Coordinates of C-alpha atoms in Angstrom, one line a residue:
M1 CA -31.1 33.8 -47.9
L2 CA -33.8 31.9 -46.0
G3 CA -35.3 33.1 -42.6
T4 CA -34.2 31.8 -39.2
G5 CA -36.0 28.4 -38.5
A6 CA -36.7 27.8 -42.2
A7 CA -33.5 27.3 -43.9
L8 CA -31.1 24.8 -42.6
A9 CA -25.5 23.9 -43.6
V10 CA -24.0 21.1 -41.7
V11 CA -21.9 23.0 -39.1
G12 CA -19.2 20.6 -37.7
G13 CA -19.5 18.1 -40.3
G14 CA -17.0 17.1 -42.9
D15 CA -16.4 17.9 -46.4
V16 CA -17.9 15.3 -49.0
S17 CA -15.6 13.7 -51.2
A18 CA -16.1 14.4 -55.0
G19 CA -18.5 11.7 -56.6
E20 CA -19.9 10.7 -53.1
L21 CA -23.7 11.8 -52.4
A22 CA -23.4 13.1 -56.1
Y23 CA -27.0 13.4 -56.2
V24 CA -27.3 16.1 -53.7
A25 CA -28.2 19.4 -55.4
R26 CA -27.5 23.3 -54.8
I27 CA -30.3 25.5 -55.7
A28 CA -29.5 29.2 -56.1
M29 CA -32.1 31.7 -56.8
G30 CA -31.5 34.9 -58.6
S31 CA -28.0 36.1 -58.1
N32 CA -27.3 33.9 -55.1
Q33 CA -29.8 36.0 -52.9
R34 CA -31.3 32.7 -51.7
A35 CA -29.9 29.2 -51.7
C36 CA -31.0 25.7 -50.6
T37 CA -30.1 22.2 -50.9
G38 CA -32.0 19.5 -52.8
V39 CA -31.9 16.0 -53.9
L40 CA -32.0 14.6 -57.6
V41 CA -34.9 11.9 -57.4
D42 CA -35.2 11.8 -61.2
P43 CA -33.4 13.3 -64.1
R44 CA -36.0 15.9 -64.4
A45 CA -36.6 16.9 -60.9
V46 CA -34.9 18.0 -57.4
L47 CA -36.8 17.4 -54.6
T48 CA -36.3 20.1 -51.7
A49 CA -38.3 21.9 -49.1
S50 CA -41.0 24.1 -49.9
T51 CA -39.8 26.8 -47.6
C52 CA -37.3 27.7 -50.0
F53 CA -40.0 29.1 -52.1
A54 CA -42.0 30.5 -49.2
E55 CA -41.6 34.1 -50.0
T56 CA -44.3 35.7 -51.9
S57 CA -42.1 36.8 -54.8
A58 CA -40.6 33.4 -55.1
L59 CA -43.2 31.7 -57.3
H60 CA -46.0 32.7 -59.6
N61 CA -48.5 29.9 -60.7
G62 CA -45.9 27.5 -59.7
V63 CA -43.1 29.3 -62.0
P64 CA -40.0 30.9 -60.1
M65 CA -40.1 34.6 -60.4
S66 CA -36.3 34.8 -60.6
Y67 CA -34.0 32.6 -62.5
T68 CA -33.3 29.5 -60.4
K69 CA -30.2 27.5 -61.1
V70 CA -30.1 23.7 -59.8
T71 CA -26.6 22.1 -59.8
V72 CA -25.9 18.4 -59.2
G73 CA -22.4 17.6 -59.4
T74 CA -20.8 19.6 -62.3
T75 CA -24.1 19.6 -64.3
S76 CA -26.3 22.8 -64.0
S77 CA -30.0 22.9 -65.0
A78 CA -32.7 25.6 -64.6
A79 CA -36.0 25.3 -62.6
T80 CA -38.9 25.5 -64.7
T81 CA -41.9 24.9 -62.5
V82 CA -42.2 24.0 -58.7
I83 CA -45.0 21.6 -57.5
V84 CA -45.6 22.3 -53.6
H85 CA -46.9 19.6 -51.4
P86 CA -50.3 20.8 -49.8
Q87 CA -49.3 19.8 -46.4
R88 CA -45.7 18.8 -46.0
D89 CA -42.6 21.1 -46.2
L90 CA -41.7 19.3 -49.8
A91 CA -41.4 20.9 -53.3
L92 CA -40.5 19.0 -56.6
V93 CA -38.5 21.3 -58.9
R94 CA -38.8 20.4 -62.3
L95 CA -35.6 21.0 -64.7
R96 CA -35.6 22.4 -68.1
T97 CA -32.7 20.2 -69.1
P98 CA -32.6 16.5 -67.6
I99 CA -29.4 15.6 -65.5
T100 CA -28.5 12.1 -66.8
A101 CA -24.8 11.6 -65.7
I102 CA -25.7 11.0 -62.0
A103 CA -28.0 8.6 -60.6
P104 CA -31.0 9.7 -58.7
A105 CA -31.4 9.0 -55.1
T106 CA -33.3 6.0 -54.0
L107 CA -36.3 6.7 -51.9
S108 CA -36.8 5.0 -48.8
P109 CA -39.8 2.5 -48.3
A110 CA -39.9 2.8 -44.6
A111 CA -39.4 5.3 -41.9
P112 CA -36.5 5.3 -39.9
A113 CA -36.6 4.0 -36.3
A114 CA -36.2 5.9 -33.0
G115 CA -32.5 6.0 -32.3
E116 CA -31.3 5.0 -36.0
E117 CA -28.4 6.6 -37.2
L118 CA -28.7 8.7 -40.4
L119 CA -26.2 10.6 -42.5
L120 CA -27.4 14.3 -43.2
A121 CA -25.7 16.7 -45.8
G122 CA -26.1 20.3 -47.1
F123 CA -24.6 23.1 -48.8
G124 CA -25.1 25.8 -46.3
R125 CA -23.2 27.9 -43.6
T126 CA -20.6 26.5 -41.1
A127 CA -19.5 27.8 -38.0
T128 CA -17.1 30.1 -39.7
D129 CA -18.2 30.4 -43.2
W130 CA -21.3 32.2 -44.9
N131 CA -21.0 30.2 -48.1
T132 CA -18.3 27.6 -48.5
G133 CA -19.8 26.1 -51.8
K134 CA -19.1 22.8 -50.6
L135 CA -21.1 19.9 -49.6
R136 CA -20.7 18.8 -45.9
S137 CA -22.1 15.8 -44.0
A138 CA -22.5 14.6 -40.7
K139 CA -23.8 11.6 -38.6
F140 CA -27.2 12.3 -36.7
K141 CA -29.6 10.0 -34.9
V142 CA -33.5 9.8 -34.9
D143 CA -34.9 11.4 -31.5
G144 CA -38.1 10.0 -31.0
A145 CA -40.7 7.9 -33.2
P146 CA -41.3 9.5 -36.5
A147 CA -44.7 10.9 -37.7
A148 CA -45.1 13.3 -40.5
S149 CA -41.8 14.6 -39.5
F150 CA -39.0 13.7 -37.0
D151 CA -36.4 15.0 -34.8
V152 CA -32.5 14.5 -35.2
V153 CA -29.6 15.2 -32.8
A154 CA -26.0 14.7 -33.2
A155 CA -25.0 11.1 -33.0
G156 CA -21.6 11.7 -31.6
G157 CA -20.0 14.0 -29.1
D158 CA -19.1 16.6 -31.8
P159 CA -21.1 19.9 -31.9
V160 CA -22.7 19.3 -35.4
G161 CA -26.0 20.8 -36.7
L162 CA -27.9 22.3 -39.5
C163 CA -27.4 25.9 -40.7
K164 CA -29.2 28.3 -43.3
G165 CA -28.6 27.0 -46.7
D166 CA -29.2 23.4 -45.8
A167 CA -33.2 23.4 -46.0
G168 CA -34.2 20.6 -48.4
G169 CA -31.0 18.6 -47.8
P170 CA -30.9 14.8 -47.4
A171 CA -31.4 12.4 -44.3
L172 CA -30.0 9.5 -45.5
R173 CA -30.3 5.9 -44.0
L174 CA -28.1 3.0 -44.9
S175 CA -29.7 -0.2 -46.1
G176 CA -27.9 -2.9 -47.8
G177 CA -24.8 -1.1 -48.3
T178 CA -26.6 1.8 -50.2
Y179 CA -28.1 5.2 -48.8
Q180 CA -31.8 5.8 -49.2
L181 CA -33.5 9.0 -48.9
A182 CA -35.5 8.8 -45.6
G183 CA -36.0 12.8 -44.9
L184 CA -35.3 16.3 -45.9
H185 CA -34.0 19.0 -43.6
H186 CA -37.1 21.3 -42.4
T187 CA -36.2 23.2 -39.5
A188 CA -33.2 23.4 -37.0
N189 CA -32.5 25.9 -33.9
Q190 CA -29.1 26.7 -35.7
A191 CA -27.0 26.4 -32.6
Q192 CA -23.3 26.6 -33.6
C193 CA -24.1 28.2 -36.9
L194 CA -22.4 31.5 -38.3
G195 CA -23.9 34.3 -36.6
E196 CA -26.0 32.3 -34.0
A197 CA -25.5 31.5 -30.5
A198 CA -23.8 28.1 -29.2
G199 CA -25.9 25.4 -27.8
D200 CA -27.3 21.8 -28.3
P201 CA -28.1 21.6 -32.3
R202 CA -31.3 19.9 -33.0
G203 CA -33.2 19.6 -36.5
T204 CA -36.5 18.4 -37.7
E205 CA -36.8 16.2 -41.0
T206 CA -39.6 15.9 -43.2
R207 CA -40.6 12.4 -43.5
I208 CA -40.4 10.9 -47.1
D209 CA -41.5 7.2 -47.0
D210 CA -45.2 7.8 -46.9
V211 CA -45.2 10.3 -49.7
R212 CA -43.4 8.3 -52.1
G213 CA -46.8 8.0 -54.2
W214 CA -47.0 12.0 -54.3
I215 CA -43.3 12.2 -55.4
T216 CA -43.3 9.5 -58.3
G217 CA -46.8 10.5 -59.1
N218 CA -45.6 14.0 -60.1
L219 CA -42.4 12.7 -61.8
T220 CA -44.0 11.1 -64.5
G221 CA -45.0 13.2 -67.3
F222 CA -43.7 15.8 -69.9
D223 CA -45.5 18.8 -70.9
T224 CA -44.4 21.8 -73.3
G225 CA -46.1 24.6 -75.1
F226 CA -42.6 26.1 -76.1
E227 CA -43.4 29.2 -74.2
L228 CA -40.9 30.7 -71.8
G229 CA -40.1 28.7 -69.0
D230 CA -41.3 25.5 -70.9
A231 CA -39.2 22.6 -71.9
K232 CA -37.1 23.4 -75.0
P233 CA -35.9 21.1 -77.6
A234 CA -32.6 19.5 -76.9
W235 CA -31.8 19.7 -80.7
T236 CA -32.4 21.9 -83.7
N237 CA -32.7 20.5 -87.4
T238 CA -30.8 17.3 -86.3
R239 CA -31.3 14.0 -87.8
D240 CA -32.5 11.1 -85.5
D241 CA -30.5 7.8 -86.4
S242 CA -33.4 5.6 -85.4
G243 CA -35.3 6.8 -88.4
G244 CA -32.8 8.8 -90.3
V245 CA -33.4 11.1 -93.4
T246 CA -33.8 9.8 -97.0
N247 CA -34.6 11.7 -99.9
V248 CA -35.5 14.9 -98.3
E249 CA -34.0 18.2 -98.6
G250 CA -34.4 21.9 -97.6
I251 CA -37.8 23.3 -98.6
C252 CA -36.5 26.5 -100.1
C253 CA -34.0 29.6 -99.7
G254 CA -30.7 27.4 -99.8
L255 CA -31.7 25.3 -96.9
A256 CA -29.5 22.4 -96.7
G257 CA -32.0 20.1 -95.4
P258 CA -35.3 19.5 -93.3
E259 CA -36.0 21.9 -90.4
L260 CA -37.2 21.5 -86.9
A261 CA -37.2 24.5 -84.8
V262 CA -39.1 26.8 -82.3
S263 CA -40.8 29.7 -84.1
P264 CA -43.1 32.5 -83.0
E265 CA -45.2 32.4 -86.2
R266 CA -48.2 30.5 -85.2
D267 CA -49.4 29.1 -81.8
L268 CA -52.2 27.0 -80.6
A269 CA -53.8 29.2 -78.3
G270 CA -52.7 31.2 -75.3
G271 CA -49.2 31.4 -76.1
E272 CA -46.6 32.7 -78.8
R273 CA -44.6 29.9 -79.9
A274 CA -44.8 26.4 -81.5
L275 CA -42.5 23.9 -83.1
M276 CA -41.9 24.6 -87.0
Y277 CA -41.3 21.7 -89.3
S278 CA -40.4 21.7 -92.9
G279 CA -38.6 19.9 -95.8
Y280 CA -38.9 19.1 -99.5
D281 CA -39.5 15.5 -100.6
N282 CA -37.7 14.7 -103.9
S283 CA -38.8 11.1 -104.3
A284 CA -42.1 9.6 -105.2
T285 CA -41.1 6.2 -104.1
E286 CA -39.4 6.5 -100.6
S287 CA -38.9 9.7 -98.5
Y288 CA -38.6 10.4 -95.0
A289 CA -37.0 12.7 -92.2
Y290 CA -36.8 11.9 -88.8
L291 CA -35.6 14.9 -86.7
K292 CA -35.0 14.6 -83.0
A293 CA -36.2 17.1 -80.7
F294 CA -36.2 16.4 -76.9
D295 CA -34.2 14.1 -74.7
M296 CA -36.8 12.2 -72.5
A297 CA -34.2 10.9 -69.8
S298 CA -35.5 7.3 -70.0
Q299 CA -39.3 8.5 -68.9
P300 CA -41.1 5.5 -67.7
V301 CA -44.2 4.3 -69.7
R302 CA -47.0 3.0 -67.7
A303 CA -50.0 1.3 -68.5
G304 CA -52.1 4.5 -68.4
T305 CA -49.5 6.7 -70.1
V306 CA -50.8 8.8 -72.9
L307 CA -48.8 10.8 -75.7
S308 CA -50.9 14.0 -77.1
Y309 CA -50.0 16.8 -79.1
W310 CA -51.4 19.2 -81.7
V311 CA -50.4 19.6 -85.2
Y312 CA -50.9 22.2 -87.8
P313 CA -50.1 21.2 -91.4
Q314 CA -50.0 23.8 -94.0
S315 CA -51.4 24.0 -97.2
N316 CA -49.9 25.5 -100.4
S317 CA -51.7 29.0 -99.9
G318 CA -51.1 28.8 -96.3
S319 CA -47.3 28.2 -96.7
W320 CA -46.6 31.0 -99.2
G321 CA -46.6 28.3 -101.9
L322 CA -44.0 26.2 -100.0
A323 CA -46.2 23.0 -99.4
T324 CA -47.4 20.6 -102.0
G325 CA -50.8 19.1 -101.8
G326 CA -51.5 17.3 -98.6
N327 CA -47.7 16.5 -98.0
S328 CA -47.7 18.5 -94.6
A329 CA -50.2 16.0 -93.1
C330 CA -47.6 13.3 -93.4
V331 CA -46.0 14.2 -90.1
G332 CA -46.0 13.1 -86.6
I333 CA -44.2 12.5 -83.4
D334 CA -42.2 9.3 -82.9
L335 CA -40.8 8.0 -79.6
I336 CA -37.5 6.2 -79.3
Y337 CA -37.4 3.8 -76.4
T338 CA -34.4 2.8 -74.6
D339 CA -34.3 -0.7 -75.9
N340 CA -34.1 1.0 -79.6
S341 CA -37.6 0.0 -80.6
S342 CA -40.2 2.9 -81.7
L343 CA -43.5 4.2 -81.6
R344 CA -44.0 4.1 -85.3
D345 CA -43.5 0.5 -85.3
S346 CA -45.2 -0.5 -82.3
G347 CA -48.7 -0.9 -83.7
A348 CA -50.1 1.9 -81.4
V349 CA -53.2 3.7 -82.6
D350 CA -54.5 6.9 -81.7
T351 CA -57.9 7.5 -80.3
R352 CA -59.3 8.1 -83.8
G353 CA -58.2 4.5 -84.6
I354 CA -55.3 5.7 -87.0
S355 CA -51.9 4.2 -86.6
A356 CA -49.3 6.4 -84.8
H357 CA -46.7 5.9 -87.8
P358 CA -46.2 9.4 -89.2
A359 CA -46.9 7.7 -92.8
K360 CA -50.4 6.9 -91.6
H361 CA -51.4 10.5 -91.1
C362 CA -51.2 11.3 -94.4
G363 CA -54.8 12.4 -95.4
N364 CA -55.9 12.0 -91.9
L365 CA -55.1 15.6 -90.6
T366 CA -57.0 18.5 -91.9
L367 CA -54.8 21.3 -93.4
D368 CA -54.6 24.9 -92.1
K369 CA -56.2 23.8 -88.8
W370 CA -55.1 22.4 -85.6
N371 CA -55.4 18.8 -85.1
Q372 CA -55.1 17.0 -81.7
V373 CA -53.4 13.4 -81.8
V374 CA -53.6 11.2 -78.8
V375 CA -52.1 8.1 -78.4
P376 CA -52.4 5.8 -75.5
I377 CA -48.8 4.4 -75.6
G378 CA -49.4 2.5 -72.3
K379 CA -51.1 -0.2 -74.5
T380 CA -48.0 -0.9 -76.5
A381 CA -45.1 0.1 -74.3
N382 CA -46.1 -0.5 -70.7
G383 CA -42.7 -0.9 -68.8
K384 CA -40.5 0.7 -71.4
R385 CA -38.7 3.9 -71.2
I386 CA -38.6 6.6 -73.4
A387 CA -35.2 7.8 -74.7
R388 CA -36.2 10.7 -77.2
L389 CA -38.9 12.3 -79.0
A390 CA -38.7 13.0 -82.5
I391 CA -40.9 14.6 -85.1
A392 CA -41.0 12.9 -88.3
Y393 CA -42.3 13.2 -91.9
D394 CA -42.9 10.1 -93.8
Q395 CA -44.5 9.2 -97.3
P396 CA -43.4 7.0 -99.9
A397 CA -45.7 8.5 -102.5
N398 CA -45.6 12.1 -104.0
T399 CA -43.1 15.0 -104.0
G400 CA -42.7 18.6 -103.1
G401 CA -42.7 20.8 -99.9
Y402 CA -44.1 20.1 -96.6
R403 CA -44.5 22.6 -93.6
G404 CA -46.5 23.2 -90.6
Y405 CA -46.4 23.6 -86.7
V406 CA -46.5 21.2 -83.6
D407 CA -47.6 22.4 -80.4
H408 CA -48.5 21.4 -76.6
I409 CA -46.9 18.0 -76.5
S410 CA -47.7 15.9 -73.6
V411 CA -46.7 12.5 -72.1
S412 CA -48.6 11.9 -69.1
D413 CA -50.4 9.4 -67.0
D414 CA -53.9 10.0 -67.0
T415 CA -55.3 10.3 -63.6
F416 CA -58.9 10.0 -64.9
N417 CA -59.9 8.9 -68.1
T418 CA -63.4 7.5 -69.4
G419 CA -64.8 7.2 -72.9
L420 CA -68.0 5.7 -70.8
E421 CA -67.5 2.4 -72.5
T422 CA -67.5 -1.2 -70.6
G423 CA -64.9 -1.3 -68.0
Q424 CA -64.3 2.3 -67.8
Y425 CA -65.4 4.8 -65.3
G426 CA -69.0 5.1 -65.5
P427 CA -71.5 7.9 -63.6
K428 CA -71.9 7.6 -60.0
W429 CA -75.3 9.6 -60.3
S430 CA -78.0 10.1 -63.0
N431 CA -80.3 13.0 -63.2
T432 CA -79.2 14.2 -59.9
V433 CA -78.7 18.0 -59.0
S434 CA -75.5 19.1 -57.6
D435 CA -76.9 21.1 -54.5
G436 CA -76.1 21.9 -51.0
G437 CA -74.9 25.3 -51.6
G438 CA -71.3 26.6 -51.3
A439 CA -69.3 25.6 -54.3
R440 CA -72.2 23.2 -55.6
G441 CA -74.2 24.8 -58.6
G442 CA -77.7 23.8 -57.8
L443 CA -80.8 24.3 -60.0
S444 CA -82.7 27.2 -60.8
N445 CA -85.4 27.7 -63.4
V446 CA -84.9 24.9 -65.4
G447 CA -87.4 21.7 -66.1
G448 CA -87.7 18.8 -68.1
I449 CA -87.2 19.2 -72.0
C450 CA -90.6 17.2 -72.8
C451 CA -92.4 14.2 -72.2
S452 CA -93.6 14.7 -68.7
L453 CA -90.0 14.9 -67.5
T454 CA -89.8 16.7 -64.2
G455 CA -86.3 18.3 -64.1
P456 CA -83.4 18.5 -66.3
E457 CA -81.4 15.1 -67.4
L458 CA -77.9 13.8 -67.3
F459 CA -77.5 10.3 -67.8
Y460 CA -75.3 7.5 -69.5
S461 CA -76.3 6.3 -72.9
N462 CA -75.0 3.5 -75.0
S463 CA -75.8 4.5 -78.6
A464 CA -73.0 4.1 -81.2
A465 CA -74.3 6.5 -83.4
A466 CA -74.1 9.6 -80.8
A467 CA -70.9 8.6 -79.2
H468 CA -67.6 10.4 -79.9
T469 CA -65.5 7.3 -79.6
G470 CA -67.1 3.7 -78.7
T471 CA -70.6 3.3 -78.0
G472 CA -71.0 5.2 -74.6
E473 CA -71.6 8.9 -73.9
L474 CA -73.3 11.2 -71.4
V475 CA -76.7 12.7 -72.3
Y476 CA -77.5 16.3 -71.0
S477 CA -81.0 18.1 -71.6
G478 CA -83.3 20.3 -69.8
K479 CA -85.7 23.3 -70.6
D480 CA -84.8 27.0 -69.7
N481 CA -87.8 28.7 -68.1
S482 CA -86.6 32.2 -67.6
A483 CA -84.9 34.7 -69.7
T484 CA -83.1 36.5 -66.9
G485 CA -81.4 33.7 -64.9
S486 CA -81.5 29.9 -65.4
Y487 CA -79.1 27.0 -64.6
A488 CA -78.8 23.3 -63.8
Y489 CA -75.6 21.7 -62.4
M490 CA -75.9 18.0 -62.3
K491 CA -73.4 15.8 -60.5
V492 CA -72.0 12.9 -62.5
F493 CA -68.7 11.3 -61.2
G494 CA -67.9 11.3 -57.5
G495 CA -65.2 9.1 -55.3
V496 CA -62.4 10.7 -57.3
D497 CA -59.4 12.0 -55.1
F498 CA -56.1 13.2 -56.6
Y499 CA -53.9 16.3 -56.4
I500 CA -53.8 19.1 -59.1
T501 CA -50.2 19.8 -60.2
P502 CA -49.0 22.7 -62.4
A503 CA -49.2 20.5 -65.5
T504 CA -52.8 19.2 -64.9
R505 CA -55.5 19.6 -67.7
L506 CA -59.1 18.7 -68.0
S507 CA -60.2 17.8 -71.3
Y508 CA -63.6 16.7 -73.0
W509 CA -65.6 16.6 -76.2
I510 CA -69.2 18.0 -76.4
F511 CA -71.7 17.6 -79.2
P512 CA -74.4 20.4 -78.5
Q513 CA -77.5 19.7 -80.7
S514 CA -79.5 22.2 -82.8
N515 CA -83.2 22.2 -83.2
A516 CA -83.2 20.2 -86.4
N517 CA -81.0 17.6 -84.8
S518 CA -82.7 17.0 -81.5
S519 CA -86.5 16.5 -83.0
G520 CA -87.2 19.9 -82.4
L521 CA -86.5 20.0 -78.9
A522 CA -83.4 22.3 -78.7
T523 CA -83.8 26.0 -79.0
G524 CA -81.2 28.4 -80.8
T525 CA -77.9 27.9 -79.6
N526 CA -78.9 26.8 -75.8
S527 CA -77.2 23.6 -76.0
T528 CA -73.7 25.4 -76.4
C529 CA -74.2 27.0 -72.8
V530 CA -72.9 23.7 -71.1
G531 CA -69.6 22.6 -69.9
V532 CA -68.0 20.4 -67.3
D533 CA -67.6 22.0 -63.8
L534 CA -65.4 20.2 -61.2
I535 CA -65.7 20.8 -57.3
F536 CA -62.1 21.1 -55.5
K537 CA -61.2 20.8 -52.0
D538 CA -58.6 22.5 -50.2
V539 CA -56.9 19.8 -48.2
V540 CA -55.6 22.0 -45.5
T541 CA -58.8 24.0 -44.5
G542 CA -61.5 21.5 -46.3
A543 CA -63.1 24.4 -47.9
E544 CA -64.7 23.6 -51.3
S545 CA -64.3 25.7 -54.6
N546 CA -65.1 25.0 -58.0
L547 CA -63.6 25.4 -61.6
R548 CA -66.7 27.8 -63.0
D549 CA -65.6 30.7 -60.7
T550 CA -62.1 30.7 -61.5
L551 CA -60.4 32.5 -64.4
A552 CA -59.6 29.4 -66.1
R553 CA -59.8 29.3 -70.1
D554 CA -59.6 26.8 -72.7
Q555 CA -57.2 26.5 -75.6
Y556 CA -59.1 29.3 -77.6
G557 CA -59.4 31.6 -74.6
V558 CA -62.9 30.8 -73.6
Y559 CA -63.6 30.8 -69.9
A560 CA -64.7 27.4 -68.3
H561 CA -67.8 28.7 -66.9
P562 CA -70.6 27.1 -68.9
A563 CA -72.4 30.5 -69.1
W564 CA -69.3 31.8 -70.9
R565 CA -69.5 28.7 -73.2
C566 CA -72.7 29.9 -75.1
G567 CA -71.9 30.1 -78.8
S568 CA -68.4 29.0 -78.3
T569 CA -68.8 25.6 -79.6
T570 CA -70.6 24.4 -82.9
L571 CA -73.6 22.8 -83.1
D572 CA -74.3 19.3 -84.4
T573 CA -70.4 18.5 -84.3
W574 CA -68.0 17.3 -81.8
N575 CA -66.1 20.0 -80.1
Y576 CA -62.9 19.4 -78.0
V577 CA -62.3 21.4 -74.9
S578 CA -59.1 21.5 -73.0
I579 CA -58.7 23.5 -70.0
P580 CA -55.3 23.9 -68.0
L581 CA -55.9 23.6 -64.1
G582 CA -52.7 24.0 -62.6
E583 CA -52.5 27.9 -62.3
I584 CA -56.0 28.1 -60.7
A585 CA -56.1 25.2 -58.5
K586 CA -52.8 23.4 -57.9
G587 CA -52.4 21.4 -54.6
K588 CA -56.0 21.0 -54.5
Q589 CA -58.1 17.8 -54.9
I590 CA -60.8 17.1 -57.3
V591 CA -63.6 15.5 -55.5
Q592 CA -66.5 15.6 -58.0
F593 CA -67.4 16.4 -61.5
D594 CA -70.5 18.4 -62.6
I595 CA -71.9 19.0 -66.0
G596 CA -73.6 22.5 -66.0
Y597 CA -76.1 24.4 -68.0
D598 CA -76.0 28.1 -67.4
Q599 CA -77.6 31.1 -69.2
A600 CA -79.0 34.2 -68.1
A601 CA -80.7 35.2 -71.3
N602 CA -83.1 33.2 -73.6
T603 CA -85.3 30.5 -72.9
G604 CA -86.4 27.2 -74.5
G605 CA -84.6 23.4 -74.7
Y606 CA -81.2 22.3 -74.8
R607 CA -79.8 18.9 -75.4
G608 CA -76.5 17.1 -76.3
F609 CA -73.8 14.7 -75.4
I610 CA -70.4 14.6 -73.6
D611 CA -67.6 12.1 -74.2
D612 CA -64.1 11.3 -73.5
I613 CA -63.6 13.0 -70.4
R614 CA -59.9 13.3 -69.3
I615 CA -57.6 14.5 -66.4
S616 CA -54.2 14.3 -67.4
R617 CA -50.9 15.5 -65.9

């Protein structure tokens, strides 16, 4: 139950007929200990009041601490994560299973005017009932000019008001014959409600129209690591008719066909589960198996939308003798769009320049190792919508078994993505220390690596031989002059301004040079003691913090702090680093990117390259 002033049922209103305002949701936490109202704004998300989750035990790192059931019409789904607005009483509740039978509410593009009549609805208490389970509505009018919130009073002479259980319910304005979501119930004096004194009912609504960007920005995206609370496949071992199954049977043990199911056998890092695939190819001329996994609920594709995932194709020795040759590598994710077109036939290529078609992955993935595949699908499918996500094996040649795992699937809009190429985001600063105290790292005991350089370097270079992709990259270098404490934090990107959500992730590629590969300038493993640091801003207090001093870890469990990265990457090769940010900084803004060298022990030079820096959600 929500506390007085934080939760709001529509006392005095009328019951809503079945099928009307179908997108209004009832949110129940635990064994009905707490309940709120919300609004379906996307097949995978319900918008409600953040005060519904205000108790300290309600959320942990954005995940509900108790089972939270969201019911829209006759369909129910579990809440997986909750994204809280940093300033307003708003929370976006992500759903484990999409609700596709009911059309989401339309967000109002403009604020209601003073005196405008609105329809308010909710599942809360009435004057006589603690919990009716019925949706009720009543007419109110706007009292005063709306700002970040606006007050409402009864529109007619009847004593109607908002009660406990109504928090997060909709304030709807009529426009062109249809209702638009203009606000969510925030607070009320609860006059006329069960157990409360009589009086003149008043309420306050959280305004919606001016934060539509925050809402829609957090709607787009799909992310799962197959762990508890993550999205689970809607289907197991099920053929997708878009691609079908031809000349593929079960890999062994009396299995009737190819497999696709969540398994605890292997995980990329930091978890316990991945998606296992297997099958047996019985034709050397044409074989494929497209198995559907997720209902993507018509998720939109935008110009910057990216599909990424990790795949672990097993060898014969790594699969108890079940897999044959390189068969396990002929696997990839396929997307089926609502117009019945597919990713595999779209001409899309991944960031390595390899076709997204699963048949083109044969020989391009390393066996018995996690391989990342990143496909900028917005380049070929901008404006389309994704109906389903499938895992596919496809190989015209060879026969035999295949087996492996897929993990950390993400479909997201990049909020920041640069390969340092022409037309992409470039450095704001070169060779500039990130100083000023506080969260900024500064400089201590690091000078120029050679050649009369007066300090550490961080600059843009356009060298095709050095870049991870394309021709552009960042070059870092310096000389450590103290074996007890040395660091150099150089600022590189500024003018960025976006929120961190529970699914936000930083990734980049780094090439630390050895002594032999740096013309004798680098010493030992010094070049590995480098990483990307981020400067965060709390939008409420204005206080700054940073990534390095959090407990954030990368996909291998290594801390993000540059000093902890010493020895964690391999010299003279490109290393991929991926760090989830949601648990340590959700709701904050990224205002600056730094590149830091940090090492207490050792002296000598360090040098290397960084490329393909990405913030995704």
